[in-house]
Coordinates of C-alpha atoms in Angstrom, one line a residue:
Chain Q
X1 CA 6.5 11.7 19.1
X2 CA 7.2 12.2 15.0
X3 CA 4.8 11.2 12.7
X4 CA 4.2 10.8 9.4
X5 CA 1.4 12.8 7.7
X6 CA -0.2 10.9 4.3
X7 CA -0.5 13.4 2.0
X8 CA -1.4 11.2 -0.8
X9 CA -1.3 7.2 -0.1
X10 CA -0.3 6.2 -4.1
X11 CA -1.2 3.0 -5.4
X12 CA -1.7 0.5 -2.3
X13 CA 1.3 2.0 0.8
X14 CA 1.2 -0.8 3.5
X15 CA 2.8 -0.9 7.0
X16 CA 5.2 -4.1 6.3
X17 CA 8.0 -5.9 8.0
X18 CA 9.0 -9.2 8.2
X19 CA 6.0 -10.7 8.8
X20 CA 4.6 -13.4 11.3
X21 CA 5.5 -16.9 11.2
X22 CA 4.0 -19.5 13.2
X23 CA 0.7 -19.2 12.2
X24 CA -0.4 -21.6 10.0
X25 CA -2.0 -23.5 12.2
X26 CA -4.8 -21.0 12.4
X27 CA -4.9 -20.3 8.6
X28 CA -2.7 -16.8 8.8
X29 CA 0.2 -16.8 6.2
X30 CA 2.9 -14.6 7.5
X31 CA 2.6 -11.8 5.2
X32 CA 5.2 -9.7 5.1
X33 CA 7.5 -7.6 3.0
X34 CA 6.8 -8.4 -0.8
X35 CA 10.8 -7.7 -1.3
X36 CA 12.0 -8.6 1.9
X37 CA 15.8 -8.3 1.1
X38 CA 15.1 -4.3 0.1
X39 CA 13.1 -3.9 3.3
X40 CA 16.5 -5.3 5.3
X41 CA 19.0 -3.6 3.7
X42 CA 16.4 -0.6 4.1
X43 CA 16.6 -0.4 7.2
X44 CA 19.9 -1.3 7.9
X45 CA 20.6 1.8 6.2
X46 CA 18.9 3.9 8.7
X47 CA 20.2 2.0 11.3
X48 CA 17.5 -0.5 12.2
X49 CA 16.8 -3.8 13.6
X50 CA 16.2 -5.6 9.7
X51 CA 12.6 -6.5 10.8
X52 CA 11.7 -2.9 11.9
X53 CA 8.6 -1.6 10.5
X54 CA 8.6 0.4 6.8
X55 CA 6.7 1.6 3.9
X56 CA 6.3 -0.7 0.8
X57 CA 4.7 1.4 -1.8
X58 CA 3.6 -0.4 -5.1
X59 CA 3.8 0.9 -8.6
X60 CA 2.9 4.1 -7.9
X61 CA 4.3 5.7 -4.5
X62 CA 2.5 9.0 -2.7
X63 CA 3.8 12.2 -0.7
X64 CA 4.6 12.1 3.0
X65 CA 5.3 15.5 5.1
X66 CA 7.6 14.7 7.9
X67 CA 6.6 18.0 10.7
X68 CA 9.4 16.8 12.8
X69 CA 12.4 15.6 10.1
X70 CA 13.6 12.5 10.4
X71 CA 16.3 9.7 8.9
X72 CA 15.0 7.9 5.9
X73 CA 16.4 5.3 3.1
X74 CA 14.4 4.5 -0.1
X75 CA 15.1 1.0 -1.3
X76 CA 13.8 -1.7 -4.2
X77 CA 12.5 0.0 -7.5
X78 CA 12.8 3.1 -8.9
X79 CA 10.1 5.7 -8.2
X80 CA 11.3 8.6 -9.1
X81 CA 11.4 10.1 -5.7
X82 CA 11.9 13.6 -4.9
X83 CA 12.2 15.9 -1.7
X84 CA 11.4 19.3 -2.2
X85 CA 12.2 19.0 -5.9
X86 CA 15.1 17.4 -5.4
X87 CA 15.6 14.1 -6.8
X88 CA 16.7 11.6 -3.9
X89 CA 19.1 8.2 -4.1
X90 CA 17.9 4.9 -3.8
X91 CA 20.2 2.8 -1.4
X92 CA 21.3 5.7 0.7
X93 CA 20.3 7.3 4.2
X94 CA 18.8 10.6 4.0
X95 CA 18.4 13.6 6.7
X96 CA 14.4 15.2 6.0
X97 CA 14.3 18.1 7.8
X98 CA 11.2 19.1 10.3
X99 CA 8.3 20.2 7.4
X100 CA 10.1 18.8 4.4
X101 CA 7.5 16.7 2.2
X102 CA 8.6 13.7 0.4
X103 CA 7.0 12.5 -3.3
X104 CA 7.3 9.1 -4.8
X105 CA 6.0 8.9 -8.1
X106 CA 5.4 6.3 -10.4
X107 CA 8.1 3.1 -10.7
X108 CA 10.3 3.4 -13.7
X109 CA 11.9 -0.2 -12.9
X110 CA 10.1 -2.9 -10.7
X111 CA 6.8 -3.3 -8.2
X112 CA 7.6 -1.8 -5.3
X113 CA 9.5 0.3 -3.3
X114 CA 10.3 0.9 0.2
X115 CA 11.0 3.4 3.2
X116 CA 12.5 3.4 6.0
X117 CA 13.1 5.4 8.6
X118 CA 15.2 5.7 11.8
X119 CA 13.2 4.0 14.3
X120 CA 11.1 2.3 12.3
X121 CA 7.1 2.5 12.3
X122 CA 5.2 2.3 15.1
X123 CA 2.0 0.4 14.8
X124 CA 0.4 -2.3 17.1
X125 CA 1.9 -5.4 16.6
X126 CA -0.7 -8.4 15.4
X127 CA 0.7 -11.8 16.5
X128 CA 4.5 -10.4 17.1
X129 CA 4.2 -8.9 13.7
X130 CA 3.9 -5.1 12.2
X131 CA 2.8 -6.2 8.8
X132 CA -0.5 -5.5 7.2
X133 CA -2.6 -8.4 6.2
X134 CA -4.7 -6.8 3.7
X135 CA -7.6 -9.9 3.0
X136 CA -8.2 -10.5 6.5
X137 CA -8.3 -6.6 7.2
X138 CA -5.5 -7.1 10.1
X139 CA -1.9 -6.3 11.5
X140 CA -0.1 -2.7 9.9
X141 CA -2.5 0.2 10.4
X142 CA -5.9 -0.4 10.8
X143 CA -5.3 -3.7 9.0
X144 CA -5.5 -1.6 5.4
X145 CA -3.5 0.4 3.2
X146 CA -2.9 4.0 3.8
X147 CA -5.4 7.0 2.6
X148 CA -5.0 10.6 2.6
X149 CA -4.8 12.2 6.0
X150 CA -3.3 9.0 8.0
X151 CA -0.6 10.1 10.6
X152 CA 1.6 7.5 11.3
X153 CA 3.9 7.6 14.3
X154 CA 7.8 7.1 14.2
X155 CA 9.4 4.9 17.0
X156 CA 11.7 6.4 19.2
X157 CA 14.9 5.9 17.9
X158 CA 17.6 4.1 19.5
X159 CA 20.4 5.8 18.3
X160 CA 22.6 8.3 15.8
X161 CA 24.7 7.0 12.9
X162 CA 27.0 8.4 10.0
X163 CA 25.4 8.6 6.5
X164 CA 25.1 5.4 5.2
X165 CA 24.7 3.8 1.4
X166 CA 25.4 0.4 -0.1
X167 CA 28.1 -1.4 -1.9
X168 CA 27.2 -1.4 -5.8
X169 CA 28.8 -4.8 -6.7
X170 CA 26.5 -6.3 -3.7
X171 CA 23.7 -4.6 -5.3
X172 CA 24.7 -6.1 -8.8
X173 CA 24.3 -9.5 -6.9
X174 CA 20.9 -9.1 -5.0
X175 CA 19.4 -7.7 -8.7
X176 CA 15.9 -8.7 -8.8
X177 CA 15.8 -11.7 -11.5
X178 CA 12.8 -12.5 -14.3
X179 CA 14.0 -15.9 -14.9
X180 CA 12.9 -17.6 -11.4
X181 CA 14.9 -20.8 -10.3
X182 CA 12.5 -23.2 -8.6
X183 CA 12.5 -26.6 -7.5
X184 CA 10.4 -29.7 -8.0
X185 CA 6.9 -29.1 -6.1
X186 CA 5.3 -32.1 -4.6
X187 CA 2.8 -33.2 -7.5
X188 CA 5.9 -32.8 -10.4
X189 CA 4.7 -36.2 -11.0
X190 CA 1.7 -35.3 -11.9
X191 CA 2.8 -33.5 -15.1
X192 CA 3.9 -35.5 -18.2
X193 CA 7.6 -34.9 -19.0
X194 CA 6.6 -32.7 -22.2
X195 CA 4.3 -30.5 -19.6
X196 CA 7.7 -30.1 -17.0
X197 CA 10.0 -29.4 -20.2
X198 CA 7.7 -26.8 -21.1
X199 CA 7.4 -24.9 -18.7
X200 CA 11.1 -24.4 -18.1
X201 CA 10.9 -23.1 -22.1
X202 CA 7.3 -21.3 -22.0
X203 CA 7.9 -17.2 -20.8
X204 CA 5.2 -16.4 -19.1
X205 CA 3.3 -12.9 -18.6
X206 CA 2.6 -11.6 -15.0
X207 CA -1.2 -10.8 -15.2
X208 CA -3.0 -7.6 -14.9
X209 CA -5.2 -9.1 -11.3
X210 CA -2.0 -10.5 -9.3
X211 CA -1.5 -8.9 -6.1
X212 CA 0.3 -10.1 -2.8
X213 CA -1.5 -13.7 -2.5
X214 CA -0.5 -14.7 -5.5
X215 CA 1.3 -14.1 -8.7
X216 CA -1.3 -15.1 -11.7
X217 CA 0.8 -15.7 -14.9
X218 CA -0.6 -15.9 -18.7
X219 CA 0.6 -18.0 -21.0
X220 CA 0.7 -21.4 -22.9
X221 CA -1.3 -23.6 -20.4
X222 CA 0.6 -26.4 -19.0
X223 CA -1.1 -30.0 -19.6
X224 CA -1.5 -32.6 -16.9
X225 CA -1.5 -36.1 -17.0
X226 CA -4.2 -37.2 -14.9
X227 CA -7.3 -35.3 -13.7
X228 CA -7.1 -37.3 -10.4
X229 CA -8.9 -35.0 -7.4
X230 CA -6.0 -33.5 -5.2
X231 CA -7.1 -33.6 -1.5
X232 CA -6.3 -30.1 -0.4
X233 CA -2.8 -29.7 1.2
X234 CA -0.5 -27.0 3.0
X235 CA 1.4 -25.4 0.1
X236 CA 4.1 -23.2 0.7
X237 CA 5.6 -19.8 -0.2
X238 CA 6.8 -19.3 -4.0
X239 CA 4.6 -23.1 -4.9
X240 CA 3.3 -22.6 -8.3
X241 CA 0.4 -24.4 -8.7
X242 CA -1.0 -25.3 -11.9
X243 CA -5.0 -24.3 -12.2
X244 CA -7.7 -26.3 -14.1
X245 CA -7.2 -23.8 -16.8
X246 CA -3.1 -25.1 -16.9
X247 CA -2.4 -21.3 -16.2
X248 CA 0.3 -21.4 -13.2
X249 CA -0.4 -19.1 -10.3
X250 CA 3.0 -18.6 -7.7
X251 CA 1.9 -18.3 -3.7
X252 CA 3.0 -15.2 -2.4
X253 CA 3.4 -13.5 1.0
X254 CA -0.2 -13.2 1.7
X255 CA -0.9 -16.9 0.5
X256 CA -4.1 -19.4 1.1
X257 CA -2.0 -21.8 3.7
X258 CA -4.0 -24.8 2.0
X259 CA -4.9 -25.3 -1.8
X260 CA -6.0 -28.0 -3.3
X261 CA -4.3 -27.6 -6.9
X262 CA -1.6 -29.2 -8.0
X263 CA 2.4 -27.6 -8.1
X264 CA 4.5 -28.4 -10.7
X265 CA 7.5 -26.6 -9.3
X266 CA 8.4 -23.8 -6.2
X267 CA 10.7 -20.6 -6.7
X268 CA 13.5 -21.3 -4.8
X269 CA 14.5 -19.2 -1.7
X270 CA 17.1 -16.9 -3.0
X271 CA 14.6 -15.8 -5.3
X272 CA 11.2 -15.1 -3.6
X273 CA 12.7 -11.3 -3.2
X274 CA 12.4 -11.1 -7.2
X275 CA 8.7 -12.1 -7.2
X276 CA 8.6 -9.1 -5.1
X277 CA 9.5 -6.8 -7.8
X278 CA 7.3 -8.7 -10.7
X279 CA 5.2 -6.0 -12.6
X280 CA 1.9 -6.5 -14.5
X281 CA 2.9 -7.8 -18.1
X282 CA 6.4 -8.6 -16.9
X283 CA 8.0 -11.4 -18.8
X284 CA 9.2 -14.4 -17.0
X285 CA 10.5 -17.9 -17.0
X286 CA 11.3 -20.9 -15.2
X287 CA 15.3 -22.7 -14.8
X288 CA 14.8 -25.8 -12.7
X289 CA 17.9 -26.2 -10.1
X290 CA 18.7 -29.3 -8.1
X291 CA 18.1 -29.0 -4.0
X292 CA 21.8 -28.7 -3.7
X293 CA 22.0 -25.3 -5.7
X294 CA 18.7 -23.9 -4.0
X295 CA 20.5 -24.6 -0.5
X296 CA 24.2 -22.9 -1.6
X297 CA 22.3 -19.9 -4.2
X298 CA 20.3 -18.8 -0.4
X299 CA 23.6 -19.1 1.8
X300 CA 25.4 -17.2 -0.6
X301 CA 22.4 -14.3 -0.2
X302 CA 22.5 -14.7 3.1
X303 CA 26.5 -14.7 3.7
X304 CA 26.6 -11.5 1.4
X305 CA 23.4 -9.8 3.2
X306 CA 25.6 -10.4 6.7
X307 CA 28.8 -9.2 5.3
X308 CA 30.5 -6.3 6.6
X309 CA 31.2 -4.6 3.8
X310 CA 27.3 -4.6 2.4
X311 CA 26.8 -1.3 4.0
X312 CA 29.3 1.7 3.9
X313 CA 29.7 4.6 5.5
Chain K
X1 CA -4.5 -46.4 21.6
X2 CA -4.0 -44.4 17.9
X3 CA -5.2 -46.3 15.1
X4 CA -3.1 -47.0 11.8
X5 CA -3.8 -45.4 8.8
X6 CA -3.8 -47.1 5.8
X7 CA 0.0 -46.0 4.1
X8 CA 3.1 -45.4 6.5
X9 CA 3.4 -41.7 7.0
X10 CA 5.6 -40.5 3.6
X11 CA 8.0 -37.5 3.2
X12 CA 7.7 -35.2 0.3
X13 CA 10.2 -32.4 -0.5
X14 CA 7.5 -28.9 -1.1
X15 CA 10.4 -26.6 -1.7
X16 CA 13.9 -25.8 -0.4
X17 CA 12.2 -24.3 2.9
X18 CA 9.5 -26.9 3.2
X19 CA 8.7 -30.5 4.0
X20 CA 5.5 -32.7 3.9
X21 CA 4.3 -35.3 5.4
X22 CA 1.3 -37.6 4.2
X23 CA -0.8 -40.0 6.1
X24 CA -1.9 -41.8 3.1
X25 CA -3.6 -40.5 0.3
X26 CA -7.4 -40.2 2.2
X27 CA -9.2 -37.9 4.3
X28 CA -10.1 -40.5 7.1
X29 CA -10.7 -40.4 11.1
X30 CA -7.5 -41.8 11.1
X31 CA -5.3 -39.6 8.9
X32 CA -6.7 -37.1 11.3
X33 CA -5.8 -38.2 14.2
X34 CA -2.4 -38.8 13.6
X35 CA -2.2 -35.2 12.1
X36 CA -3.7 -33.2 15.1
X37 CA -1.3 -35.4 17.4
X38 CA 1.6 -34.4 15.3
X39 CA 0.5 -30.7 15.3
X40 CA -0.1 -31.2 19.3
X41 CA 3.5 -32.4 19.6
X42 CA 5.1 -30.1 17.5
X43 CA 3.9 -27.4 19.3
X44 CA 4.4 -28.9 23.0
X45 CA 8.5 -29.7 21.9
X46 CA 9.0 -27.4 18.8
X47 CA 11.9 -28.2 17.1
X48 CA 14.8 -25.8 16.4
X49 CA 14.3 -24.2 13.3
X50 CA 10.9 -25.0 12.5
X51 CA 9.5 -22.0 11.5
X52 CA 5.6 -22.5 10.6
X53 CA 3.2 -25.9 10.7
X54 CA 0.4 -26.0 7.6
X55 CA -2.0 -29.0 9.3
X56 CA -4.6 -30.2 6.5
X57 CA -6.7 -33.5 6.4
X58 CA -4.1 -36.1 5.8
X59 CA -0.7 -34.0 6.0
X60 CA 1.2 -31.6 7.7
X61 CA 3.5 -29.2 5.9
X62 CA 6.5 -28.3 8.2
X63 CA 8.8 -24.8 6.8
X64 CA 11.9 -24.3 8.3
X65 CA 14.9 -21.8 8.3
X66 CA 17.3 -23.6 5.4
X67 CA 19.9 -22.1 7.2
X68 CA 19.4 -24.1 10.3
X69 CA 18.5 -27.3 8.7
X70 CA 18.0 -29.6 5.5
X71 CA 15.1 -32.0 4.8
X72 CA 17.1 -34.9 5.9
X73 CA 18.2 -33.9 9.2
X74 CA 14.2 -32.9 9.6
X75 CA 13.1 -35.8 8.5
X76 CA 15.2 -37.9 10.9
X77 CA 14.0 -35.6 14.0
X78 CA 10.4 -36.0 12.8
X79 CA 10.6 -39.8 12.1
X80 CA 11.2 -39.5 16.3
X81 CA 7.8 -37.7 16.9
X82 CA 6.0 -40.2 14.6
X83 CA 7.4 -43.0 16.8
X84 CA 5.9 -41.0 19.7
X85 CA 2.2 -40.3 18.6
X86 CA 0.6 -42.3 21.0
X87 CA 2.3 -39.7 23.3
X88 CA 0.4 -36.8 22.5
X89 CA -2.1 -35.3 24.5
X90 CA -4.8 -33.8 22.4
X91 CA -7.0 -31.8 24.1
X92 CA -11.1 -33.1 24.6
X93 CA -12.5 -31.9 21.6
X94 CA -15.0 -29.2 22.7
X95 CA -18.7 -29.4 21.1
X96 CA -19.8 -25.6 19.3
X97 CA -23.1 -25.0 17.7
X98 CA -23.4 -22.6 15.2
X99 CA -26.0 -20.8 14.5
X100 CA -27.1 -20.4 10.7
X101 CA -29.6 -18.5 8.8
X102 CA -30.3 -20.6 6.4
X103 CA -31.5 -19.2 2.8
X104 CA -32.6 -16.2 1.4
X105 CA -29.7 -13.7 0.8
X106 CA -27.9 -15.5 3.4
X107 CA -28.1 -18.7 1.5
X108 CA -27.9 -17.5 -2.6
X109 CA -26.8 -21.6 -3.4
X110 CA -30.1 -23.3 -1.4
X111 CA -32.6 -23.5 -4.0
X112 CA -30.0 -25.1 -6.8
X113 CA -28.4 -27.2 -4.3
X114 CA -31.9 -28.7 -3.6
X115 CA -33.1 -28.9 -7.1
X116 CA -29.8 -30.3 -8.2
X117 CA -30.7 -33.4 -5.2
X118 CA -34.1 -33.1 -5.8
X119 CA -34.8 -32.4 -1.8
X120 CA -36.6 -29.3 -0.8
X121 CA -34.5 -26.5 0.6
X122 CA -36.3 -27.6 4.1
X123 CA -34.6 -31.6 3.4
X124 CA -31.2 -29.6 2.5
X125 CA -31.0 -27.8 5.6
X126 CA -32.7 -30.4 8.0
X127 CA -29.5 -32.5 6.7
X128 CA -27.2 -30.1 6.8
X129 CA -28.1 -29.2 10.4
X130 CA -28.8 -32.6 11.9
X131 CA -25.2 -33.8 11.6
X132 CA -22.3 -33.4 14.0
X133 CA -19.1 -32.2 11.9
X134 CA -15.4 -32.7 12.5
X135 CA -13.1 -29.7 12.7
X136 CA -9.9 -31.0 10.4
X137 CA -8.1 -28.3 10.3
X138 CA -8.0 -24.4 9.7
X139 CA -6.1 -23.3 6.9
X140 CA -7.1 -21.1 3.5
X141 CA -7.8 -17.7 5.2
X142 CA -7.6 -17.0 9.0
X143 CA -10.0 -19.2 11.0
X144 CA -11.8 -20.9 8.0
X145 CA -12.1 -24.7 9.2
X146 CA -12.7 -27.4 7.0
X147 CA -15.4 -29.3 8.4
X148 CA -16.1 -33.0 7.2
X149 CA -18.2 -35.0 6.3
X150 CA -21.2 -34.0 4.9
X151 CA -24.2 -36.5 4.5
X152 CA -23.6 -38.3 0.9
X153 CA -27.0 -36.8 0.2
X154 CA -25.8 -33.7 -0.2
X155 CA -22.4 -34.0 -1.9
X156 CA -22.4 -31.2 -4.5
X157 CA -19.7 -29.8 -6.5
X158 CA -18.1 -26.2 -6.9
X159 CA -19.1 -23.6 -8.2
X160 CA -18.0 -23.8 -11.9
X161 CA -17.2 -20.3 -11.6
X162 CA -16.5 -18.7 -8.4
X163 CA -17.2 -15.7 -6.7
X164 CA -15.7 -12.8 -6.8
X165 CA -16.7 -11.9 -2.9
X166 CA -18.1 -14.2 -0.1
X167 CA -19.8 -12.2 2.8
X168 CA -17.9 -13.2 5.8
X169 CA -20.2 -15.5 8.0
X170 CA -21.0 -17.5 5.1
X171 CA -21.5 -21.4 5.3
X172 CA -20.9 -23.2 2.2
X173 CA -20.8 -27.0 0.9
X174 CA -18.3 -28.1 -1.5
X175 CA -17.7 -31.8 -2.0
X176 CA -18.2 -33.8 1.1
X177 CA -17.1 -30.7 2.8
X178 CA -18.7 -27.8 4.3
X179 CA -17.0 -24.4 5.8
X180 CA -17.9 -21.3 6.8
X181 CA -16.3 -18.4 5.9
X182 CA -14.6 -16.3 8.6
X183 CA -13.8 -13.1 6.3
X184 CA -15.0 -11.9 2.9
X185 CA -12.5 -13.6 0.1
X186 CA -13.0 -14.9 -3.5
X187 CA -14.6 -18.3 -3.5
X188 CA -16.2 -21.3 -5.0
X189 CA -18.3 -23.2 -2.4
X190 CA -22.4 -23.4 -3.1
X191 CA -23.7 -21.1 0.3
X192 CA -26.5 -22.8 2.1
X193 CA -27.1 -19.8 4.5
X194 CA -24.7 -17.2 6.7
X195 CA -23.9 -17.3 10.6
X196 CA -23.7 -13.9 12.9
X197 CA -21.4 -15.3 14.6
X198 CA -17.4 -13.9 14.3
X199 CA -15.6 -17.3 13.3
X200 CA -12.2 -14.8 13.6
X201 CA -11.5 -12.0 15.9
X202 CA -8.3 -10.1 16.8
X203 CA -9.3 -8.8 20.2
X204 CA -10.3 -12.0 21.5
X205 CA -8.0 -14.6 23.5
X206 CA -8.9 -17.3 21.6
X207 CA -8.4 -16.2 17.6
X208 CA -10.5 -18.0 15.7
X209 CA -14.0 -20.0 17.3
X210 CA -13.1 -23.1 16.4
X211 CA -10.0 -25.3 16.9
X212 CA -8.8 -28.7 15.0
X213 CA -10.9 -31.3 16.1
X214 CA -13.5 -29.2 17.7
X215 CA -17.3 -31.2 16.9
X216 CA -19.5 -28.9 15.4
X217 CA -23.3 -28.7 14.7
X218 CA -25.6 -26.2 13.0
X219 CA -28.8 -24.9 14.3
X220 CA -31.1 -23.4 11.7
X221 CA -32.0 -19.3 12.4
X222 CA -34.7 -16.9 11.2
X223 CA -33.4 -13.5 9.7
X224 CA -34.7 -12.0 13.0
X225 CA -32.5 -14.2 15.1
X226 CA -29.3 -13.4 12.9
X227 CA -30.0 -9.5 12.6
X228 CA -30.5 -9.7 16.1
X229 CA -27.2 -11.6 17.0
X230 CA -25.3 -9.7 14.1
X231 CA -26.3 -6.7 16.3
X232 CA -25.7 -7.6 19.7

């Protein structure tokens, strides 16, 4: 079998895919890739199923020997990868021959990057999924990120493939975005119309201790009308609720599937890849969209992430 | 026969993937039946599309594939299971005792949650223990259950600042609610004492201990009992 050897782990390297739905129920979020749309196109790059398991470094990536070569694809931000010296494409399939050593160094653009490679990680699967879980210490390997001297096996692979990269115009229009589109959330009400007005206006500042359950933001806080008790509720991914403080914090793929504090608004589908990409002292704001616009902005990702021509040869 | 609750059940956009619905605004016996029964039937006939179930005291949060469908065609298909409640078979609630140390360094909050009710930590856990608890629901972090009610005696408030780290076994009180913490996480309940028990565990069939509506009750522990089960 080919492995992986974890020369250095970077930052915080999980085992991610898709992640595992169905769970609520239980109190277990889905997790999942932070960017999923870079882990598809990822793998689709080294010919994968889009859900096969990958890499997502953050900030700061790591070196990887590869003893037995493999097919890999670096995707999402910027690290400033190299092999053997060489600097290495984002967005393109890449041949790493037996003993070659891969280095990802810091991001020069967004949160996180990914890779893939041909066949896709092999770990076992927790509840159907791949993905590491990192509060509750489960799914990915050993339910944590990676550390120096983990060997990680490669799937068998399926099958061989021509060199593959994307189209740059689709790439234009998947662009991670820093001003988020969101949606009423189910206590809008709740907040005076000054409050909702300004928050659309405010930019806000991704803070320092945000990590995959939730984006913390700094800013002006946002005033609520009532102090009524909320009785704690499911809440959903991209809801940000507004905490005592008025500071907003946005759910994210390793979410609480209950909270108790009030949301003033939800990032909208088509744009839960960006939070993804959010940075520590990253400015951001909020545009509110009507239902109608959340439902055709996410068909048109999804019409353009099916398309034929996405990936090229 | 299932009980009204106070409101007719009420939809609520959550986002463009997500749908809830309230029974009323109170946590009652009633508001939670009606959710486990939806939960039950939701899972026995799962509708196409339907991606994950959130269950909480009075609601259930439903997230779906917005490909597949919008809220109103959901909320037509679920008005159906509403109209079929009565339907739903929920399992016999099972009966779990827990076993806590209470106190100590297993219990950091016992001593200011009695001063604050003017008990002794002995009245605290006496009440704590002597009542039989409903399971509402799991949610938060894998396999915490939100167990209700506590006496009125010994409603206390949050933390005003949390903690950074809970131990994982922890059982804490925090309005008229009291939980026990199935992994180590950030949070704000007041910790009457720590159970060796695993609340959540991977390898086993049955995830988490405890399943909604489960009846649970608390019997008190001495440090040797809990070192001794923690090492069993």
């Amino acid at each position: 079998m080919r492995i992986i050897q974890v020369q250095s782990p970077g930052l915080l390297t999980t085992v991610q895919d898709l992640g595992r739905e169905g769970f609520g129920p239980l109190g277990v979020s889905p997790s999942g890739a932070a960017d999923p749309i870079s882990l598809r196109i990822g793998n689709r790059l080294v010919a994968n199923p889009e859900s096969a398991a990958a890499l997502e470094m953050t900030l700061l990536g790591g070196a990887f020997l590869f003893p037995q070569g493999a097919t890999i694809s670096l995707t999402g931000s910027d690290f400033g990868a190299t092999l053997e010296g060489t600097p290495l494409d984002l967005w393109k399939s890449k041949e790493v021959s037996p003993g070659q050593t891969l280095r990802v160094g810091s991001t020069q653009s967004g949160a996180r990057c990914y890779i893939s490679i041909h066949g896709g990680i092999a770990v076992k699967p927790f509840l159907g999924s791949a993905s590491t879980h990192l509060l509750s210490g489960l799914g990915g390997y050993e339910g944590r990120a990676l550390r120096k001297g983990d060997v990680l096996n490669i799937s068998e692979e399926v099958s061989s493939f021509r060199k593959k990269t994307i189209a740059p115009q689709a790439l234009e229009q998947l662009a991670p975005r820093k001003v988020l589109r969101v949606t009423p959330g189910p206590q809008s009400e709740w907040f005076p119309e000054s409050s909702l007005r300004a928050f659309c206006e405010n930019t806000y500042r991704v803070a320092e201790e945000s990590n995959r359950m939730g984006l913390r933001l700094e800013g002006q806080p946002v005033a609520r009308e009532s102090n009524s008790e909320m009785i704690t509720e499911g809440v959903s991914l991209g809801a940000v609720q507004i905490t005592a403080s008025g500071l907003p914090i946005i759910l994210f793929v390793e979410q609480q599937t209950t909270g108790g504090y009030p949301k003033i608004a939800n990032v909208i589908s088509a744009d839960l890849h960006s939070l993804g990409q959010l940075r520590p002292r990253d400015e951001i704001r909020f545009e509110q969209v009507s239902w109608e616009a959340a439902r055709s902005l996410l068909l048109q990702q999804e019409q353009l992430l099916a398309s034929d021509g996405l990936i090229v040869g | 026969m299932l009980p009204p609750t106070a409101e007719p059940a009420r939809f609520q956009r959550a986002s463009d993937q997500s749908l809830l619905i309230y029974f009323g605004q109170q946590i009652t016996p009633q508001a939670h039946q009606h959710v486990r029964r939806l939960l039950r039937l939701l899972e026995l006939q799962p509708i196409a599309g339907v991606r994950n179930l959130h269950p909480a005291y009075c609601s259930v949060l439903v997230k779906f594939d917005a490909l597949k469908l919008r809220h109103d065609d959901l909320e037509q298909i679920l008005t159906q299971y509403l109209g079929r409640l009565e339907t739903a078979a929920v399992p016999k609630p099972r009966e779990v005792e827990i076993p806590v140390c209470y106190g100590g360094d297993h219990g950091p909050d016992l001593l200011e949650v009695s001063a604050l009710h003017k008990m002794t930590p002995a009245q605290v856990v006496d009440l704590h223990s002597s009542t039989t608890y409903v399971v509402y629901f799991l949610g938060f972090v894998p396999g915490f259950a939100y167990l209700g009610e506590l006496p009125p005696a010994l409603v206390t408030s949050r933390l005003a600042t949390p903690r950074r780290s809970v131990p994982r076994g922890s059982v804490g009180i925090a309005g008229n609610q009291t939980g026990i913490y199935p992994v180590s996480t950030p949070g704000g309940w007041r910790l009457l004492g720590r159970t060796p028990l695993s609340m959540f565990q991977p390898e086993r069939n049955e995830l988490s201990l405890l399943s909604i509506g489960d009846r649970v009750r608390f019997a008190p522990i001495s440090p040797e009992q809990f070192a001794a089960t923690e090492r069993a």
